[in-house]
Coordinates of C-alpha atoms and ligand atoms in Angstrom, one line a residue:
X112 CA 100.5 133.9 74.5
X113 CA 104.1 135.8 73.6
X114 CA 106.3 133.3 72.4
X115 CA 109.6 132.8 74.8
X116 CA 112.7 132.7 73.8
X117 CA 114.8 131.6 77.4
X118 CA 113.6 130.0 80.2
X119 CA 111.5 132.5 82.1
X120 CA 112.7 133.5 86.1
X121 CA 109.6 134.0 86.7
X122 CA 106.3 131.4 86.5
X123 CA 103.7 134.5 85.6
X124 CA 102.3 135.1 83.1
X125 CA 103.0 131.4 81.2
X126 CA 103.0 129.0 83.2
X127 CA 100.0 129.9 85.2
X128 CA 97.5 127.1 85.1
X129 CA 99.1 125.8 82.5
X130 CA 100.2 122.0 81.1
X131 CA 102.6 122.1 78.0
X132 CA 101.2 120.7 74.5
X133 CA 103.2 122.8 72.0
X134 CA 102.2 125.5 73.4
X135 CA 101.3 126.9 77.4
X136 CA 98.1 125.7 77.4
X137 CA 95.0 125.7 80.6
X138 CA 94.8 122.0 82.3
X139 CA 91.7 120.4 82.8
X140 CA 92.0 119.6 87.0
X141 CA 92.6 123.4 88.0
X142 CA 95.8 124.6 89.4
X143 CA 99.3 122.8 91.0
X144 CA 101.1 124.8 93.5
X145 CA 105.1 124.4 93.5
X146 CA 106.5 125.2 96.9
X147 CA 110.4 126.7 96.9
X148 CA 111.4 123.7 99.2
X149 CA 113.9 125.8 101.9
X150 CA 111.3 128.4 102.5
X151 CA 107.9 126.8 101.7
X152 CA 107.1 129.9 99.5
X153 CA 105.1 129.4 96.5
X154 CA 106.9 129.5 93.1
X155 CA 104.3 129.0 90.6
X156 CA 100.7 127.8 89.9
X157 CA 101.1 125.7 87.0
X158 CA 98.5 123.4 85.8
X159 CA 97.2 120.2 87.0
X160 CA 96.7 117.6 84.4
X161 CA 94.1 115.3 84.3
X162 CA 93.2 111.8 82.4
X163 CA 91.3 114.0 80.0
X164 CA 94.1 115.8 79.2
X165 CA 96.5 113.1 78.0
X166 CA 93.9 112.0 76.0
X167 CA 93.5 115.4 74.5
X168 CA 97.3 115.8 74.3
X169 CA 97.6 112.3 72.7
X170 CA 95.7 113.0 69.5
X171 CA 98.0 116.3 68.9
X172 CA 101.0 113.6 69.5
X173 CA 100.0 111.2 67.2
X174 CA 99.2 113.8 64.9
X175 CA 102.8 115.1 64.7
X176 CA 104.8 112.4 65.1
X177 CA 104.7 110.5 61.5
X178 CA 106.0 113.5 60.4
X179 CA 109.0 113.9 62.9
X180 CA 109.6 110.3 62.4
X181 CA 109.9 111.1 58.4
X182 CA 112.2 114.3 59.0
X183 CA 115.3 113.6 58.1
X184 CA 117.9 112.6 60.8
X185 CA 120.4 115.2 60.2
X186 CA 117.1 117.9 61.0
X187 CA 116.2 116.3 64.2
X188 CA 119.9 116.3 65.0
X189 CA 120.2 120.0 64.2
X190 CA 117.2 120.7 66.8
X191 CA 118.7 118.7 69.8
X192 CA 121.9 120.0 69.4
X193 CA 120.4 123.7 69.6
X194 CA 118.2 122.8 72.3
X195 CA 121.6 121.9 74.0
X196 CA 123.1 125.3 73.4
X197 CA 120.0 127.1 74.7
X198 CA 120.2 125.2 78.0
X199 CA 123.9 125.8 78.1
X200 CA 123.0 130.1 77.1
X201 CA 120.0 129.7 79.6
X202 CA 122.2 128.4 82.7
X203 CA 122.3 130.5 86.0
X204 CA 118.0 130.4 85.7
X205 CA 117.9 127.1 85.2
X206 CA 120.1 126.5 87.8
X207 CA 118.1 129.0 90.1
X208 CA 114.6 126.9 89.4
X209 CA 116.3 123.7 90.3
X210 CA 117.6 125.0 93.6
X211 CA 114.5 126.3 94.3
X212 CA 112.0 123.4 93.1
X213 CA 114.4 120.7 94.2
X214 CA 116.1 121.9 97.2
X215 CA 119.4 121.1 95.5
X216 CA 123.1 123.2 96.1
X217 CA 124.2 124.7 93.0
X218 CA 126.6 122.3 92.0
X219 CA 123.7 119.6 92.4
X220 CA 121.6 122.1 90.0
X221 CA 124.9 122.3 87.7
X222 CA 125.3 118.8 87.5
X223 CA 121.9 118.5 85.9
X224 CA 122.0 121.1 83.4
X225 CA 125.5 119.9 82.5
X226 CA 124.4 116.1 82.0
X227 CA 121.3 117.2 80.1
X228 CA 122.9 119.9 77.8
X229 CA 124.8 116.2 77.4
X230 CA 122.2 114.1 77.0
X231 CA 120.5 115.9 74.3
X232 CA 124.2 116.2 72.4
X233 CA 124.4 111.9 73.1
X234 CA 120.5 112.5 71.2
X235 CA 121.7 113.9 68.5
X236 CA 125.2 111.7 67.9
X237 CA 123.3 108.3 68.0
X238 CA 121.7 109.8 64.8
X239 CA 125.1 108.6 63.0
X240 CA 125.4 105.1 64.4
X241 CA 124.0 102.5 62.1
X242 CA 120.6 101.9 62.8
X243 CA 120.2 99.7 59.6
X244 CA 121.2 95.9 59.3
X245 CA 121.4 93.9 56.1
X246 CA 119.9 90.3 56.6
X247 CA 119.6 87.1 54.7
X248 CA 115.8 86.4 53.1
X249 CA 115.1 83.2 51.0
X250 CA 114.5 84.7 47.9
X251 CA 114.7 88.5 48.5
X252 CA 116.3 90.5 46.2
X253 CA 117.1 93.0 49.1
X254 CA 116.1 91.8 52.5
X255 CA 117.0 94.5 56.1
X256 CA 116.3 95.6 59.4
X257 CA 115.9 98.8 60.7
X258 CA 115.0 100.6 63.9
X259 CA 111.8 102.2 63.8
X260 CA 110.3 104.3 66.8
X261 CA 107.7 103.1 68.7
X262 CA 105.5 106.4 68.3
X263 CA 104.3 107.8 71.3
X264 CA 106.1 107.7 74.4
X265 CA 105.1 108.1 78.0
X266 CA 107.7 109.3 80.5
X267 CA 107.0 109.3 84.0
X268 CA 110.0 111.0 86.0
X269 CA 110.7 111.6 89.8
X270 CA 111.6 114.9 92.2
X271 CA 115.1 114.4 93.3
X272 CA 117.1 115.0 90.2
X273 CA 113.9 115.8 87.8
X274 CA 116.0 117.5 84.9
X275 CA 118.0 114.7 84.3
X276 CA 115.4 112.0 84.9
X277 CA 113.4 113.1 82.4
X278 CA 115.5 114.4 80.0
X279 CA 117.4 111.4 80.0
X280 CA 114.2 109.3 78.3
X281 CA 113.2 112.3 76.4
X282 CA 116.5 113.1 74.4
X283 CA 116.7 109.7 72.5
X284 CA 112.8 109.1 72.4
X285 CA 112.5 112.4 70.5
X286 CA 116.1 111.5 68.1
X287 CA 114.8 108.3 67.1
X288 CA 111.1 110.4 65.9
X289 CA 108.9 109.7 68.8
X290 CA 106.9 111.8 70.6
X291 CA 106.7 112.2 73.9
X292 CA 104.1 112.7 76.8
X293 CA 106.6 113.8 79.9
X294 CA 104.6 113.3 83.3
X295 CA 107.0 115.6 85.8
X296 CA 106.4 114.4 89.6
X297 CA 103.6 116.9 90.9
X298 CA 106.4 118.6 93.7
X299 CA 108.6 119.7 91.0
X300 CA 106.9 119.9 87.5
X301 CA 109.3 122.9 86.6
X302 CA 112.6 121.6 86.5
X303 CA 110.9 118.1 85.7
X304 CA 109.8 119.4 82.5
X305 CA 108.1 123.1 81.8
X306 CA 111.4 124.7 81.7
X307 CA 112.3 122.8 78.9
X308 CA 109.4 124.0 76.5
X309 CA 110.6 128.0 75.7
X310 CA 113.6 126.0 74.7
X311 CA 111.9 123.4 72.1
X312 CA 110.3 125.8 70.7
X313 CA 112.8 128.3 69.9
X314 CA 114.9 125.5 68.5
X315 CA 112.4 124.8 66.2
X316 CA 110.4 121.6 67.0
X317 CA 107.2 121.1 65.5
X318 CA 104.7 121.2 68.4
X319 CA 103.0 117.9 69.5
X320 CA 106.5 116.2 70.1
X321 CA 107.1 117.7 73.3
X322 CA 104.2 118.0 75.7
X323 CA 104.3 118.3 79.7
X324 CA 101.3 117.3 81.8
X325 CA 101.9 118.0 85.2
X326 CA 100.0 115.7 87.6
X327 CA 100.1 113.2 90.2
X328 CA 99.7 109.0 90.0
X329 CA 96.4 109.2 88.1
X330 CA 97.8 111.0 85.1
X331 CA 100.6 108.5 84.9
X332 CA 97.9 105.6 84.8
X333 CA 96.0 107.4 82.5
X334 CA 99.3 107.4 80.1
X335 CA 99.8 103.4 81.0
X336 CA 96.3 102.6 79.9
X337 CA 96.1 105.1 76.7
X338 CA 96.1 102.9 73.6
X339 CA 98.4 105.1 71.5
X340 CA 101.2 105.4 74.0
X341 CA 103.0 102.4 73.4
X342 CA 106.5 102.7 75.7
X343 CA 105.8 104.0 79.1
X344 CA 109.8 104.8 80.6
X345 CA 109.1 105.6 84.2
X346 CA 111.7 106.2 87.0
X347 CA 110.7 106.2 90.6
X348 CA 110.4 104.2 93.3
X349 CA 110.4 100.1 93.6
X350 CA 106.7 100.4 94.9
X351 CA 105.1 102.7 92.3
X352 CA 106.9 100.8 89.2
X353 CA 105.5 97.8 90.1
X354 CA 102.1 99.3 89.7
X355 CA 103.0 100.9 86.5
X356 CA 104.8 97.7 85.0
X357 CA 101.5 95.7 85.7
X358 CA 99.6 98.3 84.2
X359 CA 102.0 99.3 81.4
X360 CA 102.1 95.1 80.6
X361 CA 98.2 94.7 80.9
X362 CA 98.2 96.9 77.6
X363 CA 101.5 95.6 76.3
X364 CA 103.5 98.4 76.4
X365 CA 106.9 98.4 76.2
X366 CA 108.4 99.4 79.9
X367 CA 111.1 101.0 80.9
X368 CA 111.3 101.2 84.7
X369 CA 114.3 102.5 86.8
X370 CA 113.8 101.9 90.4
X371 CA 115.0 102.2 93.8
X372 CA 118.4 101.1 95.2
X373 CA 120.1 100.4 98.6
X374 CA 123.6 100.5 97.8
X375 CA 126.4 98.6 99.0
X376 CA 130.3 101.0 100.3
X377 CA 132.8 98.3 100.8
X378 CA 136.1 99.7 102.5
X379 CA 138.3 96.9 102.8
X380 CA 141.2 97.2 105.4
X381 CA 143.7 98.2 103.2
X382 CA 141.8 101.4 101.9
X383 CA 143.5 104.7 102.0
X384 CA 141.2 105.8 105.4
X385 CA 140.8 109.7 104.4
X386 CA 140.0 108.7 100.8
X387 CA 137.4 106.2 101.8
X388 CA 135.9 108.7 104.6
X389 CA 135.4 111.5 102.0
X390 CA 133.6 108.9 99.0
X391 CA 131.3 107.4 102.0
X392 CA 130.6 111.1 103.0
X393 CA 129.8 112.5 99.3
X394 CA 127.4 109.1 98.8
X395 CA 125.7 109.5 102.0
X396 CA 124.9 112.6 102.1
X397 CA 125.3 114.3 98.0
X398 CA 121.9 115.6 98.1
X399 CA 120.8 115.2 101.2
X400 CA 120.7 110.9 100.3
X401 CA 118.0 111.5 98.0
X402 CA 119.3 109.9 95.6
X403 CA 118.6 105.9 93.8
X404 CA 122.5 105.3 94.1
X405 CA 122.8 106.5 97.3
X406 CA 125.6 104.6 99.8
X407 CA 123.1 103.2 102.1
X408 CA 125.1 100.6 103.6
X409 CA 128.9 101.4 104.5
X410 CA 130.3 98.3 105.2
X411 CA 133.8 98.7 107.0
X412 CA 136.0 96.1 107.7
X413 CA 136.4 96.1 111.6
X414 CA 140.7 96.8 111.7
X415 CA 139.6 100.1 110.4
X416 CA 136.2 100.6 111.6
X417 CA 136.6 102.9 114.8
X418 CA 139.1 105.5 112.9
X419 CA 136.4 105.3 109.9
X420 CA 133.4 106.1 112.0
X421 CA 134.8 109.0 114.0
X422 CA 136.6 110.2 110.9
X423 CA 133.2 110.1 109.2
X424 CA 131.2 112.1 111.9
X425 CA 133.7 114.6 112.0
X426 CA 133.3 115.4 108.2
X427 CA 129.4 114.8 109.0
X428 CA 129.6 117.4 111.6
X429 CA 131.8 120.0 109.5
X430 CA 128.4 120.0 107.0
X431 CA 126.2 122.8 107.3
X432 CA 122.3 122.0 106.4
X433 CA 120.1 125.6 104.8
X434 CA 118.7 127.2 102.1
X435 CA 120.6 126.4 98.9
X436 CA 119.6 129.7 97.7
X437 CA 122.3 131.1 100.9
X438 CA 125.3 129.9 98.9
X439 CA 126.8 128.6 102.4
X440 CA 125.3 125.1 102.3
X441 CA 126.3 121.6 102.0
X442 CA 122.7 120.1 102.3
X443 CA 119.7 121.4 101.6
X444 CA 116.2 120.7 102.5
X445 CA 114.4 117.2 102.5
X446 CA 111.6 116.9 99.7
X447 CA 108.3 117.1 102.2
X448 CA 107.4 117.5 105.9
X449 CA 106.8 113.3 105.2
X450 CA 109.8 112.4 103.8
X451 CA 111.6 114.3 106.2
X452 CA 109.6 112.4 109.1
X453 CA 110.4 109.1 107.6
X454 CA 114.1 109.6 107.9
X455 CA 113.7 110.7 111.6
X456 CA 111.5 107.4 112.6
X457 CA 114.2 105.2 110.4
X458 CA 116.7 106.6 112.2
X459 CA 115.3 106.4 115.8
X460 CA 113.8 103.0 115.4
X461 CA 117.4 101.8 114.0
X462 CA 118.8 103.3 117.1
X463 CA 116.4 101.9 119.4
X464 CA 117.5 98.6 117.5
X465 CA 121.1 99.0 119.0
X466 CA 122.5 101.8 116.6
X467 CA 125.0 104.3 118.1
X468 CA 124.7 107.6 117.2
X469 CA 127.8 109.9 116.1
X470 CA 126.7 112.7 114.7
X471 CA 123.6 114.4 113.2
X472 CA 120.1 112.9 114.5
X473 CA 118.5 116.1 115.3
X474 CA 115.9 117.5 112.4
X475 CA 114.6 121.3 111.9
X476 CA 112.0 121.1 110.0
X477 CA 112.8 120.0 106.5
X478 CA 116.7 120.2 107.1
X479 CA 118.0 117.1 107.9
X480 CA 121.5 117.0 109.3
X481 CA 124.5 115.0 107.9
X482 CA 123.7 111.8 110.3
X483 CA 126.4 108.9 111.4
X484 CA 125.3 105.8 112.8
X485 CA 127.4 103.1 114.0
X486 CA 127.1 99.7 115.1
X487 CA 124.1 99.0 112.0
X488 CA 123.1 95.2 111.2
X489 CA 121.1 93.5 109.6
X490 CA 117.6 93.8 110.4
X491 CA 117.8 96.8 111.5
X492 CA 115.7 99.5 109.3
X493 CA 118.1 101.8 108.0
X494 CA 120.1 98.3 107.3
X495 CA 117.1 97.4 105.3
X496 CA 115.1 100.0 103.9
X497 CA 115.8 102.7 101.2
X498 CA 116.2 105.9 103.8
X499 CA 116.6 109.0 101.0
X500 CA 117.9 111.1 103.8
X501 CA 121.0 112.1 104.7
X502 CA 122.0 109.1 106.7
X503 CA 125.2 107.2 106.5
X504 CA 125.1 103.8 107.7
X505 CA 128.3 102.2 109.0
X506 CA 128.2 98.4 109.1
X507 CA 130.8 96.5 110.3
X508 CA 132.3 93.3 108.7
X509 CA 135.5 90.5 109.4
X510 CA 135.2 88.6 105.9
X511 CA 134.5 88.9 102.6
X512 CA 131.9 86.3 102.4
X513 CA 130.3 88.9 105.4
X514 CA 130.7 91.8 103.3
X515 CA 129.5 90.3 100.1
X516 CA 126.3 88.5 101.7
X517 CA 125.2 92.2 103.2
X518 CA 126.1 94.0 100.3
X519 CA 123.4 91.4 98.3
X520 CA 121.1 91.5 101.1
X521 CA 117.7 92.1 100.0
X522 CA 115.6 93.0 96.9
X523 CA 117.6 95.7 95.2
X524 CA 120.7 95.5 93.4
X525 CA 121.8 99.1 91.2
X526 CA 125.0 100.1 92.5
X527 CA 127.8 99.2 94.8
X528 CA 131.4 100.7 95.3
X529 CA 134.6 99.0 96.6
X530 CA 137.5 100.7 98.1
X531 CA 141.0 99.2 98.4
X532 CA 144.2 99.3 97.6
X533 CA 143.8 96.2 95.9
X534 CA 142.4 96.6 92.1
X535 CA 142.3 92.3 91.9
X536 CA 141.1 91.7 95.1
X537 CA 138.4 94.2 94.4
X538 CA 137.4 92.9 91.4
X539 CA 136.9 89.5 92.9
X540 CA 134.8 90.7 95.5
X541 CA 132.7 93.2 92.8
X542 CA 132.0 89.4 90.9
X543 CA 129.8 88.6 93.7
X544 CA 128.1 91.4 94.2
X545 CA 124.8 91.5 92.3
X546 CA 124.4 95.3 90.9
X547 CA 123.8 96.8 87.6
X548 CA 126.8 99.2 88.2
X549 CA 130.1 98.4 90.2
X550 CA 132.7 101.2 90.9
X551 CA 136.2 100.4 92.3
X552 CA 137.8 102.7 94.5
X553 CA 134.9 105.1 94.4
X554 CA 131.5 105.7 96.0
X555 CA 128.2 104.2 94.7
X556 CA 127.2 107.6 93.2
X557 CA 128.3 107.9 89.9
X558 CA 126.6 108.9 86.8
X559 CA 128.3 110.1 83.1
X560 CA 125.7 111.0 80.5
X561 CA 126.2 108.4 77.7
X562 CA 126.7 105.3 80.0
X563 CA 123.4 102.1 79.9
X564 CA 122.3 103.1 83.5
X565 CA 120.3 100.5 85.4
X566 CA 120.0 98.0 87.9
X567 CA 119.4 94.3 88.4
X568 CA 116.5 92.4 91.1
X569 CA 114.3 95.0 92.0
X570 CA 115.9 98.2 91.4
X571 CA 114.9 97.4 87.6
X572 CA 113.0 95.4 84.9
X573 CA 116.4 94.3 83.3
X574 CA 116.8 97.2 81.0
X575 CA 119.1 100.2 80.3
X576 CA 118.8 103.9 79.9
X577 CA 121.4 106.0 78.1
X578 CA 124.7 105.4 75.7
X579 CA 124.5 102.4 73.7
X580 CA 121.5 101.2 75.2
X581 CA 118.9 103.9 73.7
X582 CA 118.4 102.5 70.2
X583 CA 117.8 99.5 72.2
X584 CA 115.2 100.8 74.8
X585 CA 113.3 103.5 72.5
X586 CA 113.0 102.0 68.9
X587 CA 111.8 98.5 67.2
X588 CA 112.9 96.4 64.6
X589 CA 111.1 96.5 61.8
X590 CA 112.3 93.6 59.0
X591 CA 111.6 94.6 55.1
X592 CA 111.6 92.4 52.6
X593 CA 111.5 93.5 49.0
X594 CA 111.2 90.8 45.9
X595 CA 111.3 91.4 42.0
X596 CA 108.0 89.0 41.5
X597 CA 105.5 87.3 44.2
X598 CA 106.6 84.2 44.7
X599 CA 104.2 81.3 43.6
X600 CA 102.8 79.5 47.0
X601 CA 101.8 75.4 46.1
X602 CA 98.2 76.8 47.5
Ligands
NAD164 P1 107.6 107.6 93.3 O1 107.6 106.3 92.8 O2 106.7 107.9 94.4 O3 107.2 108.7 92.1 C1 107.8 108.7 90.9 C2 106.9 109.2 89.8 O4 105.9 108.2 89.6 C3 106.1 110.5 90.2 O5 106.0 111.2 89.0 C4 104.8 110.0 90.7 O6 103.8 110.9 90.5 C5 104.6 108.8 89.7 N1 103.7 107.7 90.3 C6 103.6 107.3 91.5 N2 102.7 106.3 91.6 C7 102.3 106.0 90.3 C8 101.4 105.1 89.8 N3 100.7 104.2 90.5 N4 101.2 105.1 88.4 C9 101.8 106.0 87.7 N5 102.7 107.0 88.1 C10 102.9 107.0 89.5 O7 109.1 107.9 93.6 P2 109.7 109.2 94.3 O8 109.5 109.0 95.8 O9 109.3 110.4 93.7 O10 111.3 109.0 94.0 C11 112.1 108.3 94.8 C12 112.3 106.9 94.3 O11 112.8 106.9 93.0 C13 113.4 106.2 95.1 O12 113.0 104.8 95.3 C14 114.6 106.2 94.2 O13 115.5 105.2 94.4 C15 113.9 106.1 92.8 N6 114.8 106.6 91.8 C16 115.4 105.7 90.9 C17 116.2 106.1 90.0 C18 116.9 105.2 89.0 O14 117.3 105.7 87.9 N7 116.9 103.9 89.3 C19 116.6 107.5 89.9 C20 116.0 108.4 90.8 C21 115.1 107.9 91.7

């Protein structure tokens, strides 16, 4: 097959049938078809992996990665900061297949292919931090620990924002000299990994490091249960990571797991009402809600709560839902014709439960419209349950101890926002709330490249991903001692 040197527009001839293993290669379970999400026409045929295959793809990973692992770091440094540039040169198609594959708005698409050109610059900078510590040993004559990479890692990455979601785990697992085995989510293997490949490889990395298998929940098991892969970093949803954290820890593997959210928006009374209005609208609906730190629970202090909520269903109503692809969007299209009918019956059994209804509510198809509902409690679904839709969710409260008890209410705990004119009194209130991220005076949904993203209770297994939390999450310390003679042992 021609080598590429830019992402492709077009899926034919490469990616056809194809996984990714150093090179565009057929997969053992036939063909994947990638729908555009807006207009349900096909993009591509890649290749569907299989178990078989990541066990085929694993021996060519192990075979090149005690190489990478040797090369020195200012080479593998050299090779993700190019890879950056040819992301950055390789912009307005990369943009154009997340659109498409993701049902995204262009700035949603920028964002990614601006935080992933950053991630793999982050990749290459940790390089230079000291990975090396001198320690005390009873008779050494030189005694350290350094980080060493775990080998083979498994990546298992979701459709909403697939670029960054798996770039994000691939960036620092290739710097610190693993390979990696990226499992894309089966609705958007494109963006989610494939278009990365042409880029790799004109930036010079060896093959084997980098290999795509595009597949469904099986191929993920089949990377939890494969002997050689010994970190599996997997972001989805609550339910799924379960399974693969039992899995993963039934063949002691390392696990990484990034998980769902239901995120707390606390406007206190004093909050600047236009302000607040506009960070409540951009959480709900950024991305048509489809997104881990969505603001799923807008909890509005009750002075303020009636100018909030019709302030809020105006901007709602001033959003216009298409195909991203049109330009003239705000929201695009919901992942699936299931997803899309999940929103709808959370939203109608919530209103059946008491929930009033200010704007939105009515589906076409996969668009979902910017939705306001007032009057939510607890109890109520869309009070309870991750919705990834475009639904915002305004909950009334008189008290802190009211606002802090729903925003901890339930199982999840990733992100929360609190807006005020009050920096102490927010800070107060953000002590009690039990989330792995807290932003005052702004919305829940807030991401910067080199930051240790994660969440606490279920919306995590108490780890980090990104900034000063990679050397952490993708290498091990490995203790040397070295000794001018053996030591003589009484037996
Ligand atoms: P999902 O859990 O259904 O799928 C995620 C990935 O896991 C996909 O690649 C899927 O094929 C794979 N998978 C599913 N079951 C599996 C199994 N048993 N074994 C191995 N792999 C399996 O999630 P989704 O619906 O695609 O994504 C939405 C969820 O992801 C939401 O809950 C959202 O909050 C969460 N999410 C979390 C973060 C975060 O960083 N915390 C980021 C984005 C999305």
């Amino acid at each position: 097959m021609d080598q590429m040197t830019g992402i492709p527009p077009h899926a034919e001839p490469h990616w056809s049938g194809t996984l990714y293993d150093g090179t565009f290669s057929p997969a053992s379970g036939g063909t994947l078809i990638v729908y555009e999400k807006a207009t349900g026409a096909e993009l591509a045929a890649t290749g569907l992996a299989t178990a078989e295959d990541v066990t085929r793809v694993t021996e060519r990973a192990a075979a090149a990665q005690a190489a990478w692992a040797a090369t020195p770091a200012a080479e593998r440094a050299a090779i993700l900061r190019d890879v950056a540039a040819r992301l950055e040169a390789n912009w307005d198609v990369a943009a154009a297949w997340i659109m498409r594959e993701t049902g995204g708005v262009r700035p949603k698409a920028d964002f990614e292919i601006f935080t992933v050109a950053a991630f793999f610059k982050e990749a290459a900078a940790m390089l230079d931090e000291p990975h090396y510590l001198e320690v005390q040993a009873t008779g050494a004559a030189h005694s350290y620990a350094q980080r060493v990479p775990h080998g083979l890692v498994g990546i298992i990455a979701p459709f909403n924002f697939p670029l960054i979601l798996s770039m994000r785990a691939v960036a620092p697992a290739l710097a610190t000299g693993n390979a990696v085995l990226l499992k894309p989510d089966p609705q958007t293997p494109i963006s989610g990994g494939l278009i990365m490949a042409p880029l790799f490889e004109a930036a010079g990395l060896p093959p084997g490091l980098f290999n795509v298998l595009p597949g469904g929940a099986d191929v993920g098991e089949a990377l939890c249960r494969e002997p050689r892969i010994r970190m599996i970093a997997f972001t989805g949803s609550t339910a799924a990571g379960r399974k693969v954290g039992a899995l993963a820890g039934e063949h002691l593997k390392k696990t990484s797991l990034e998980l769902g959210g239901k995120n707390a928006l606390i406007v206190l009374p004093d909050a600047d009402l236009e302000l607040a209005v506009s960070a409540a609208s951009y959480g709900a609906f950024l991305h048509q809600g489809q997104i881990c730190m969505a603001s799923g629970r807008i909890l509005v202090h009750e002075a303020i709560a009636d100018a909030f909520a019709a302030s809020l269903a105006e901007h709602a109503a001033r959003l216009p839902a298409g195909d991203p692809m049109s330009g003239q969007v705000a929201l695009g299209p919901i992942i699936n014709q299931r997803q899309a009918e999940r929103v709808h019956r959370l939203v109608q059994e919530s209103m059946a439960a008491g929930a009033k209804l200010l704007a939105g509510g009515t589906p076409d198809g996969l668009f979902y419209p910017a939705t306001v509902l007032d009057g939510v409690t607890p109890g109520m679904a869309v009070f309870e349950e991750e919705v990834f839709g475009p639904v915002a969710n305004i909950v009334r409260f008189s008290t802190e101890d009211e606002a802090v008890a729903m925003a901890n209410a339930g199982q999840y705990g990733l992100s929360a926002g609190i807006i005020t004119a009050d920096i102490e009194r927010a800070k107060a209130v953000g002590a009690r709330i039990r989330t792995g991220m807290l932003h005052i005076n702004d919305q829940t949904v807030v991401h910067e490249p080199h930051i240790p993203f994660g969440g606490v209770g279920s919306s995590g297994n108490g780890g980090r991903i990104g900034g000063p939390a990679n050397w952490d999450e993708f290498t091990q310390w490995q203790w040397v001692t070295v000794k001018d003679t053996p030591p003589a042992y009484p037996f």
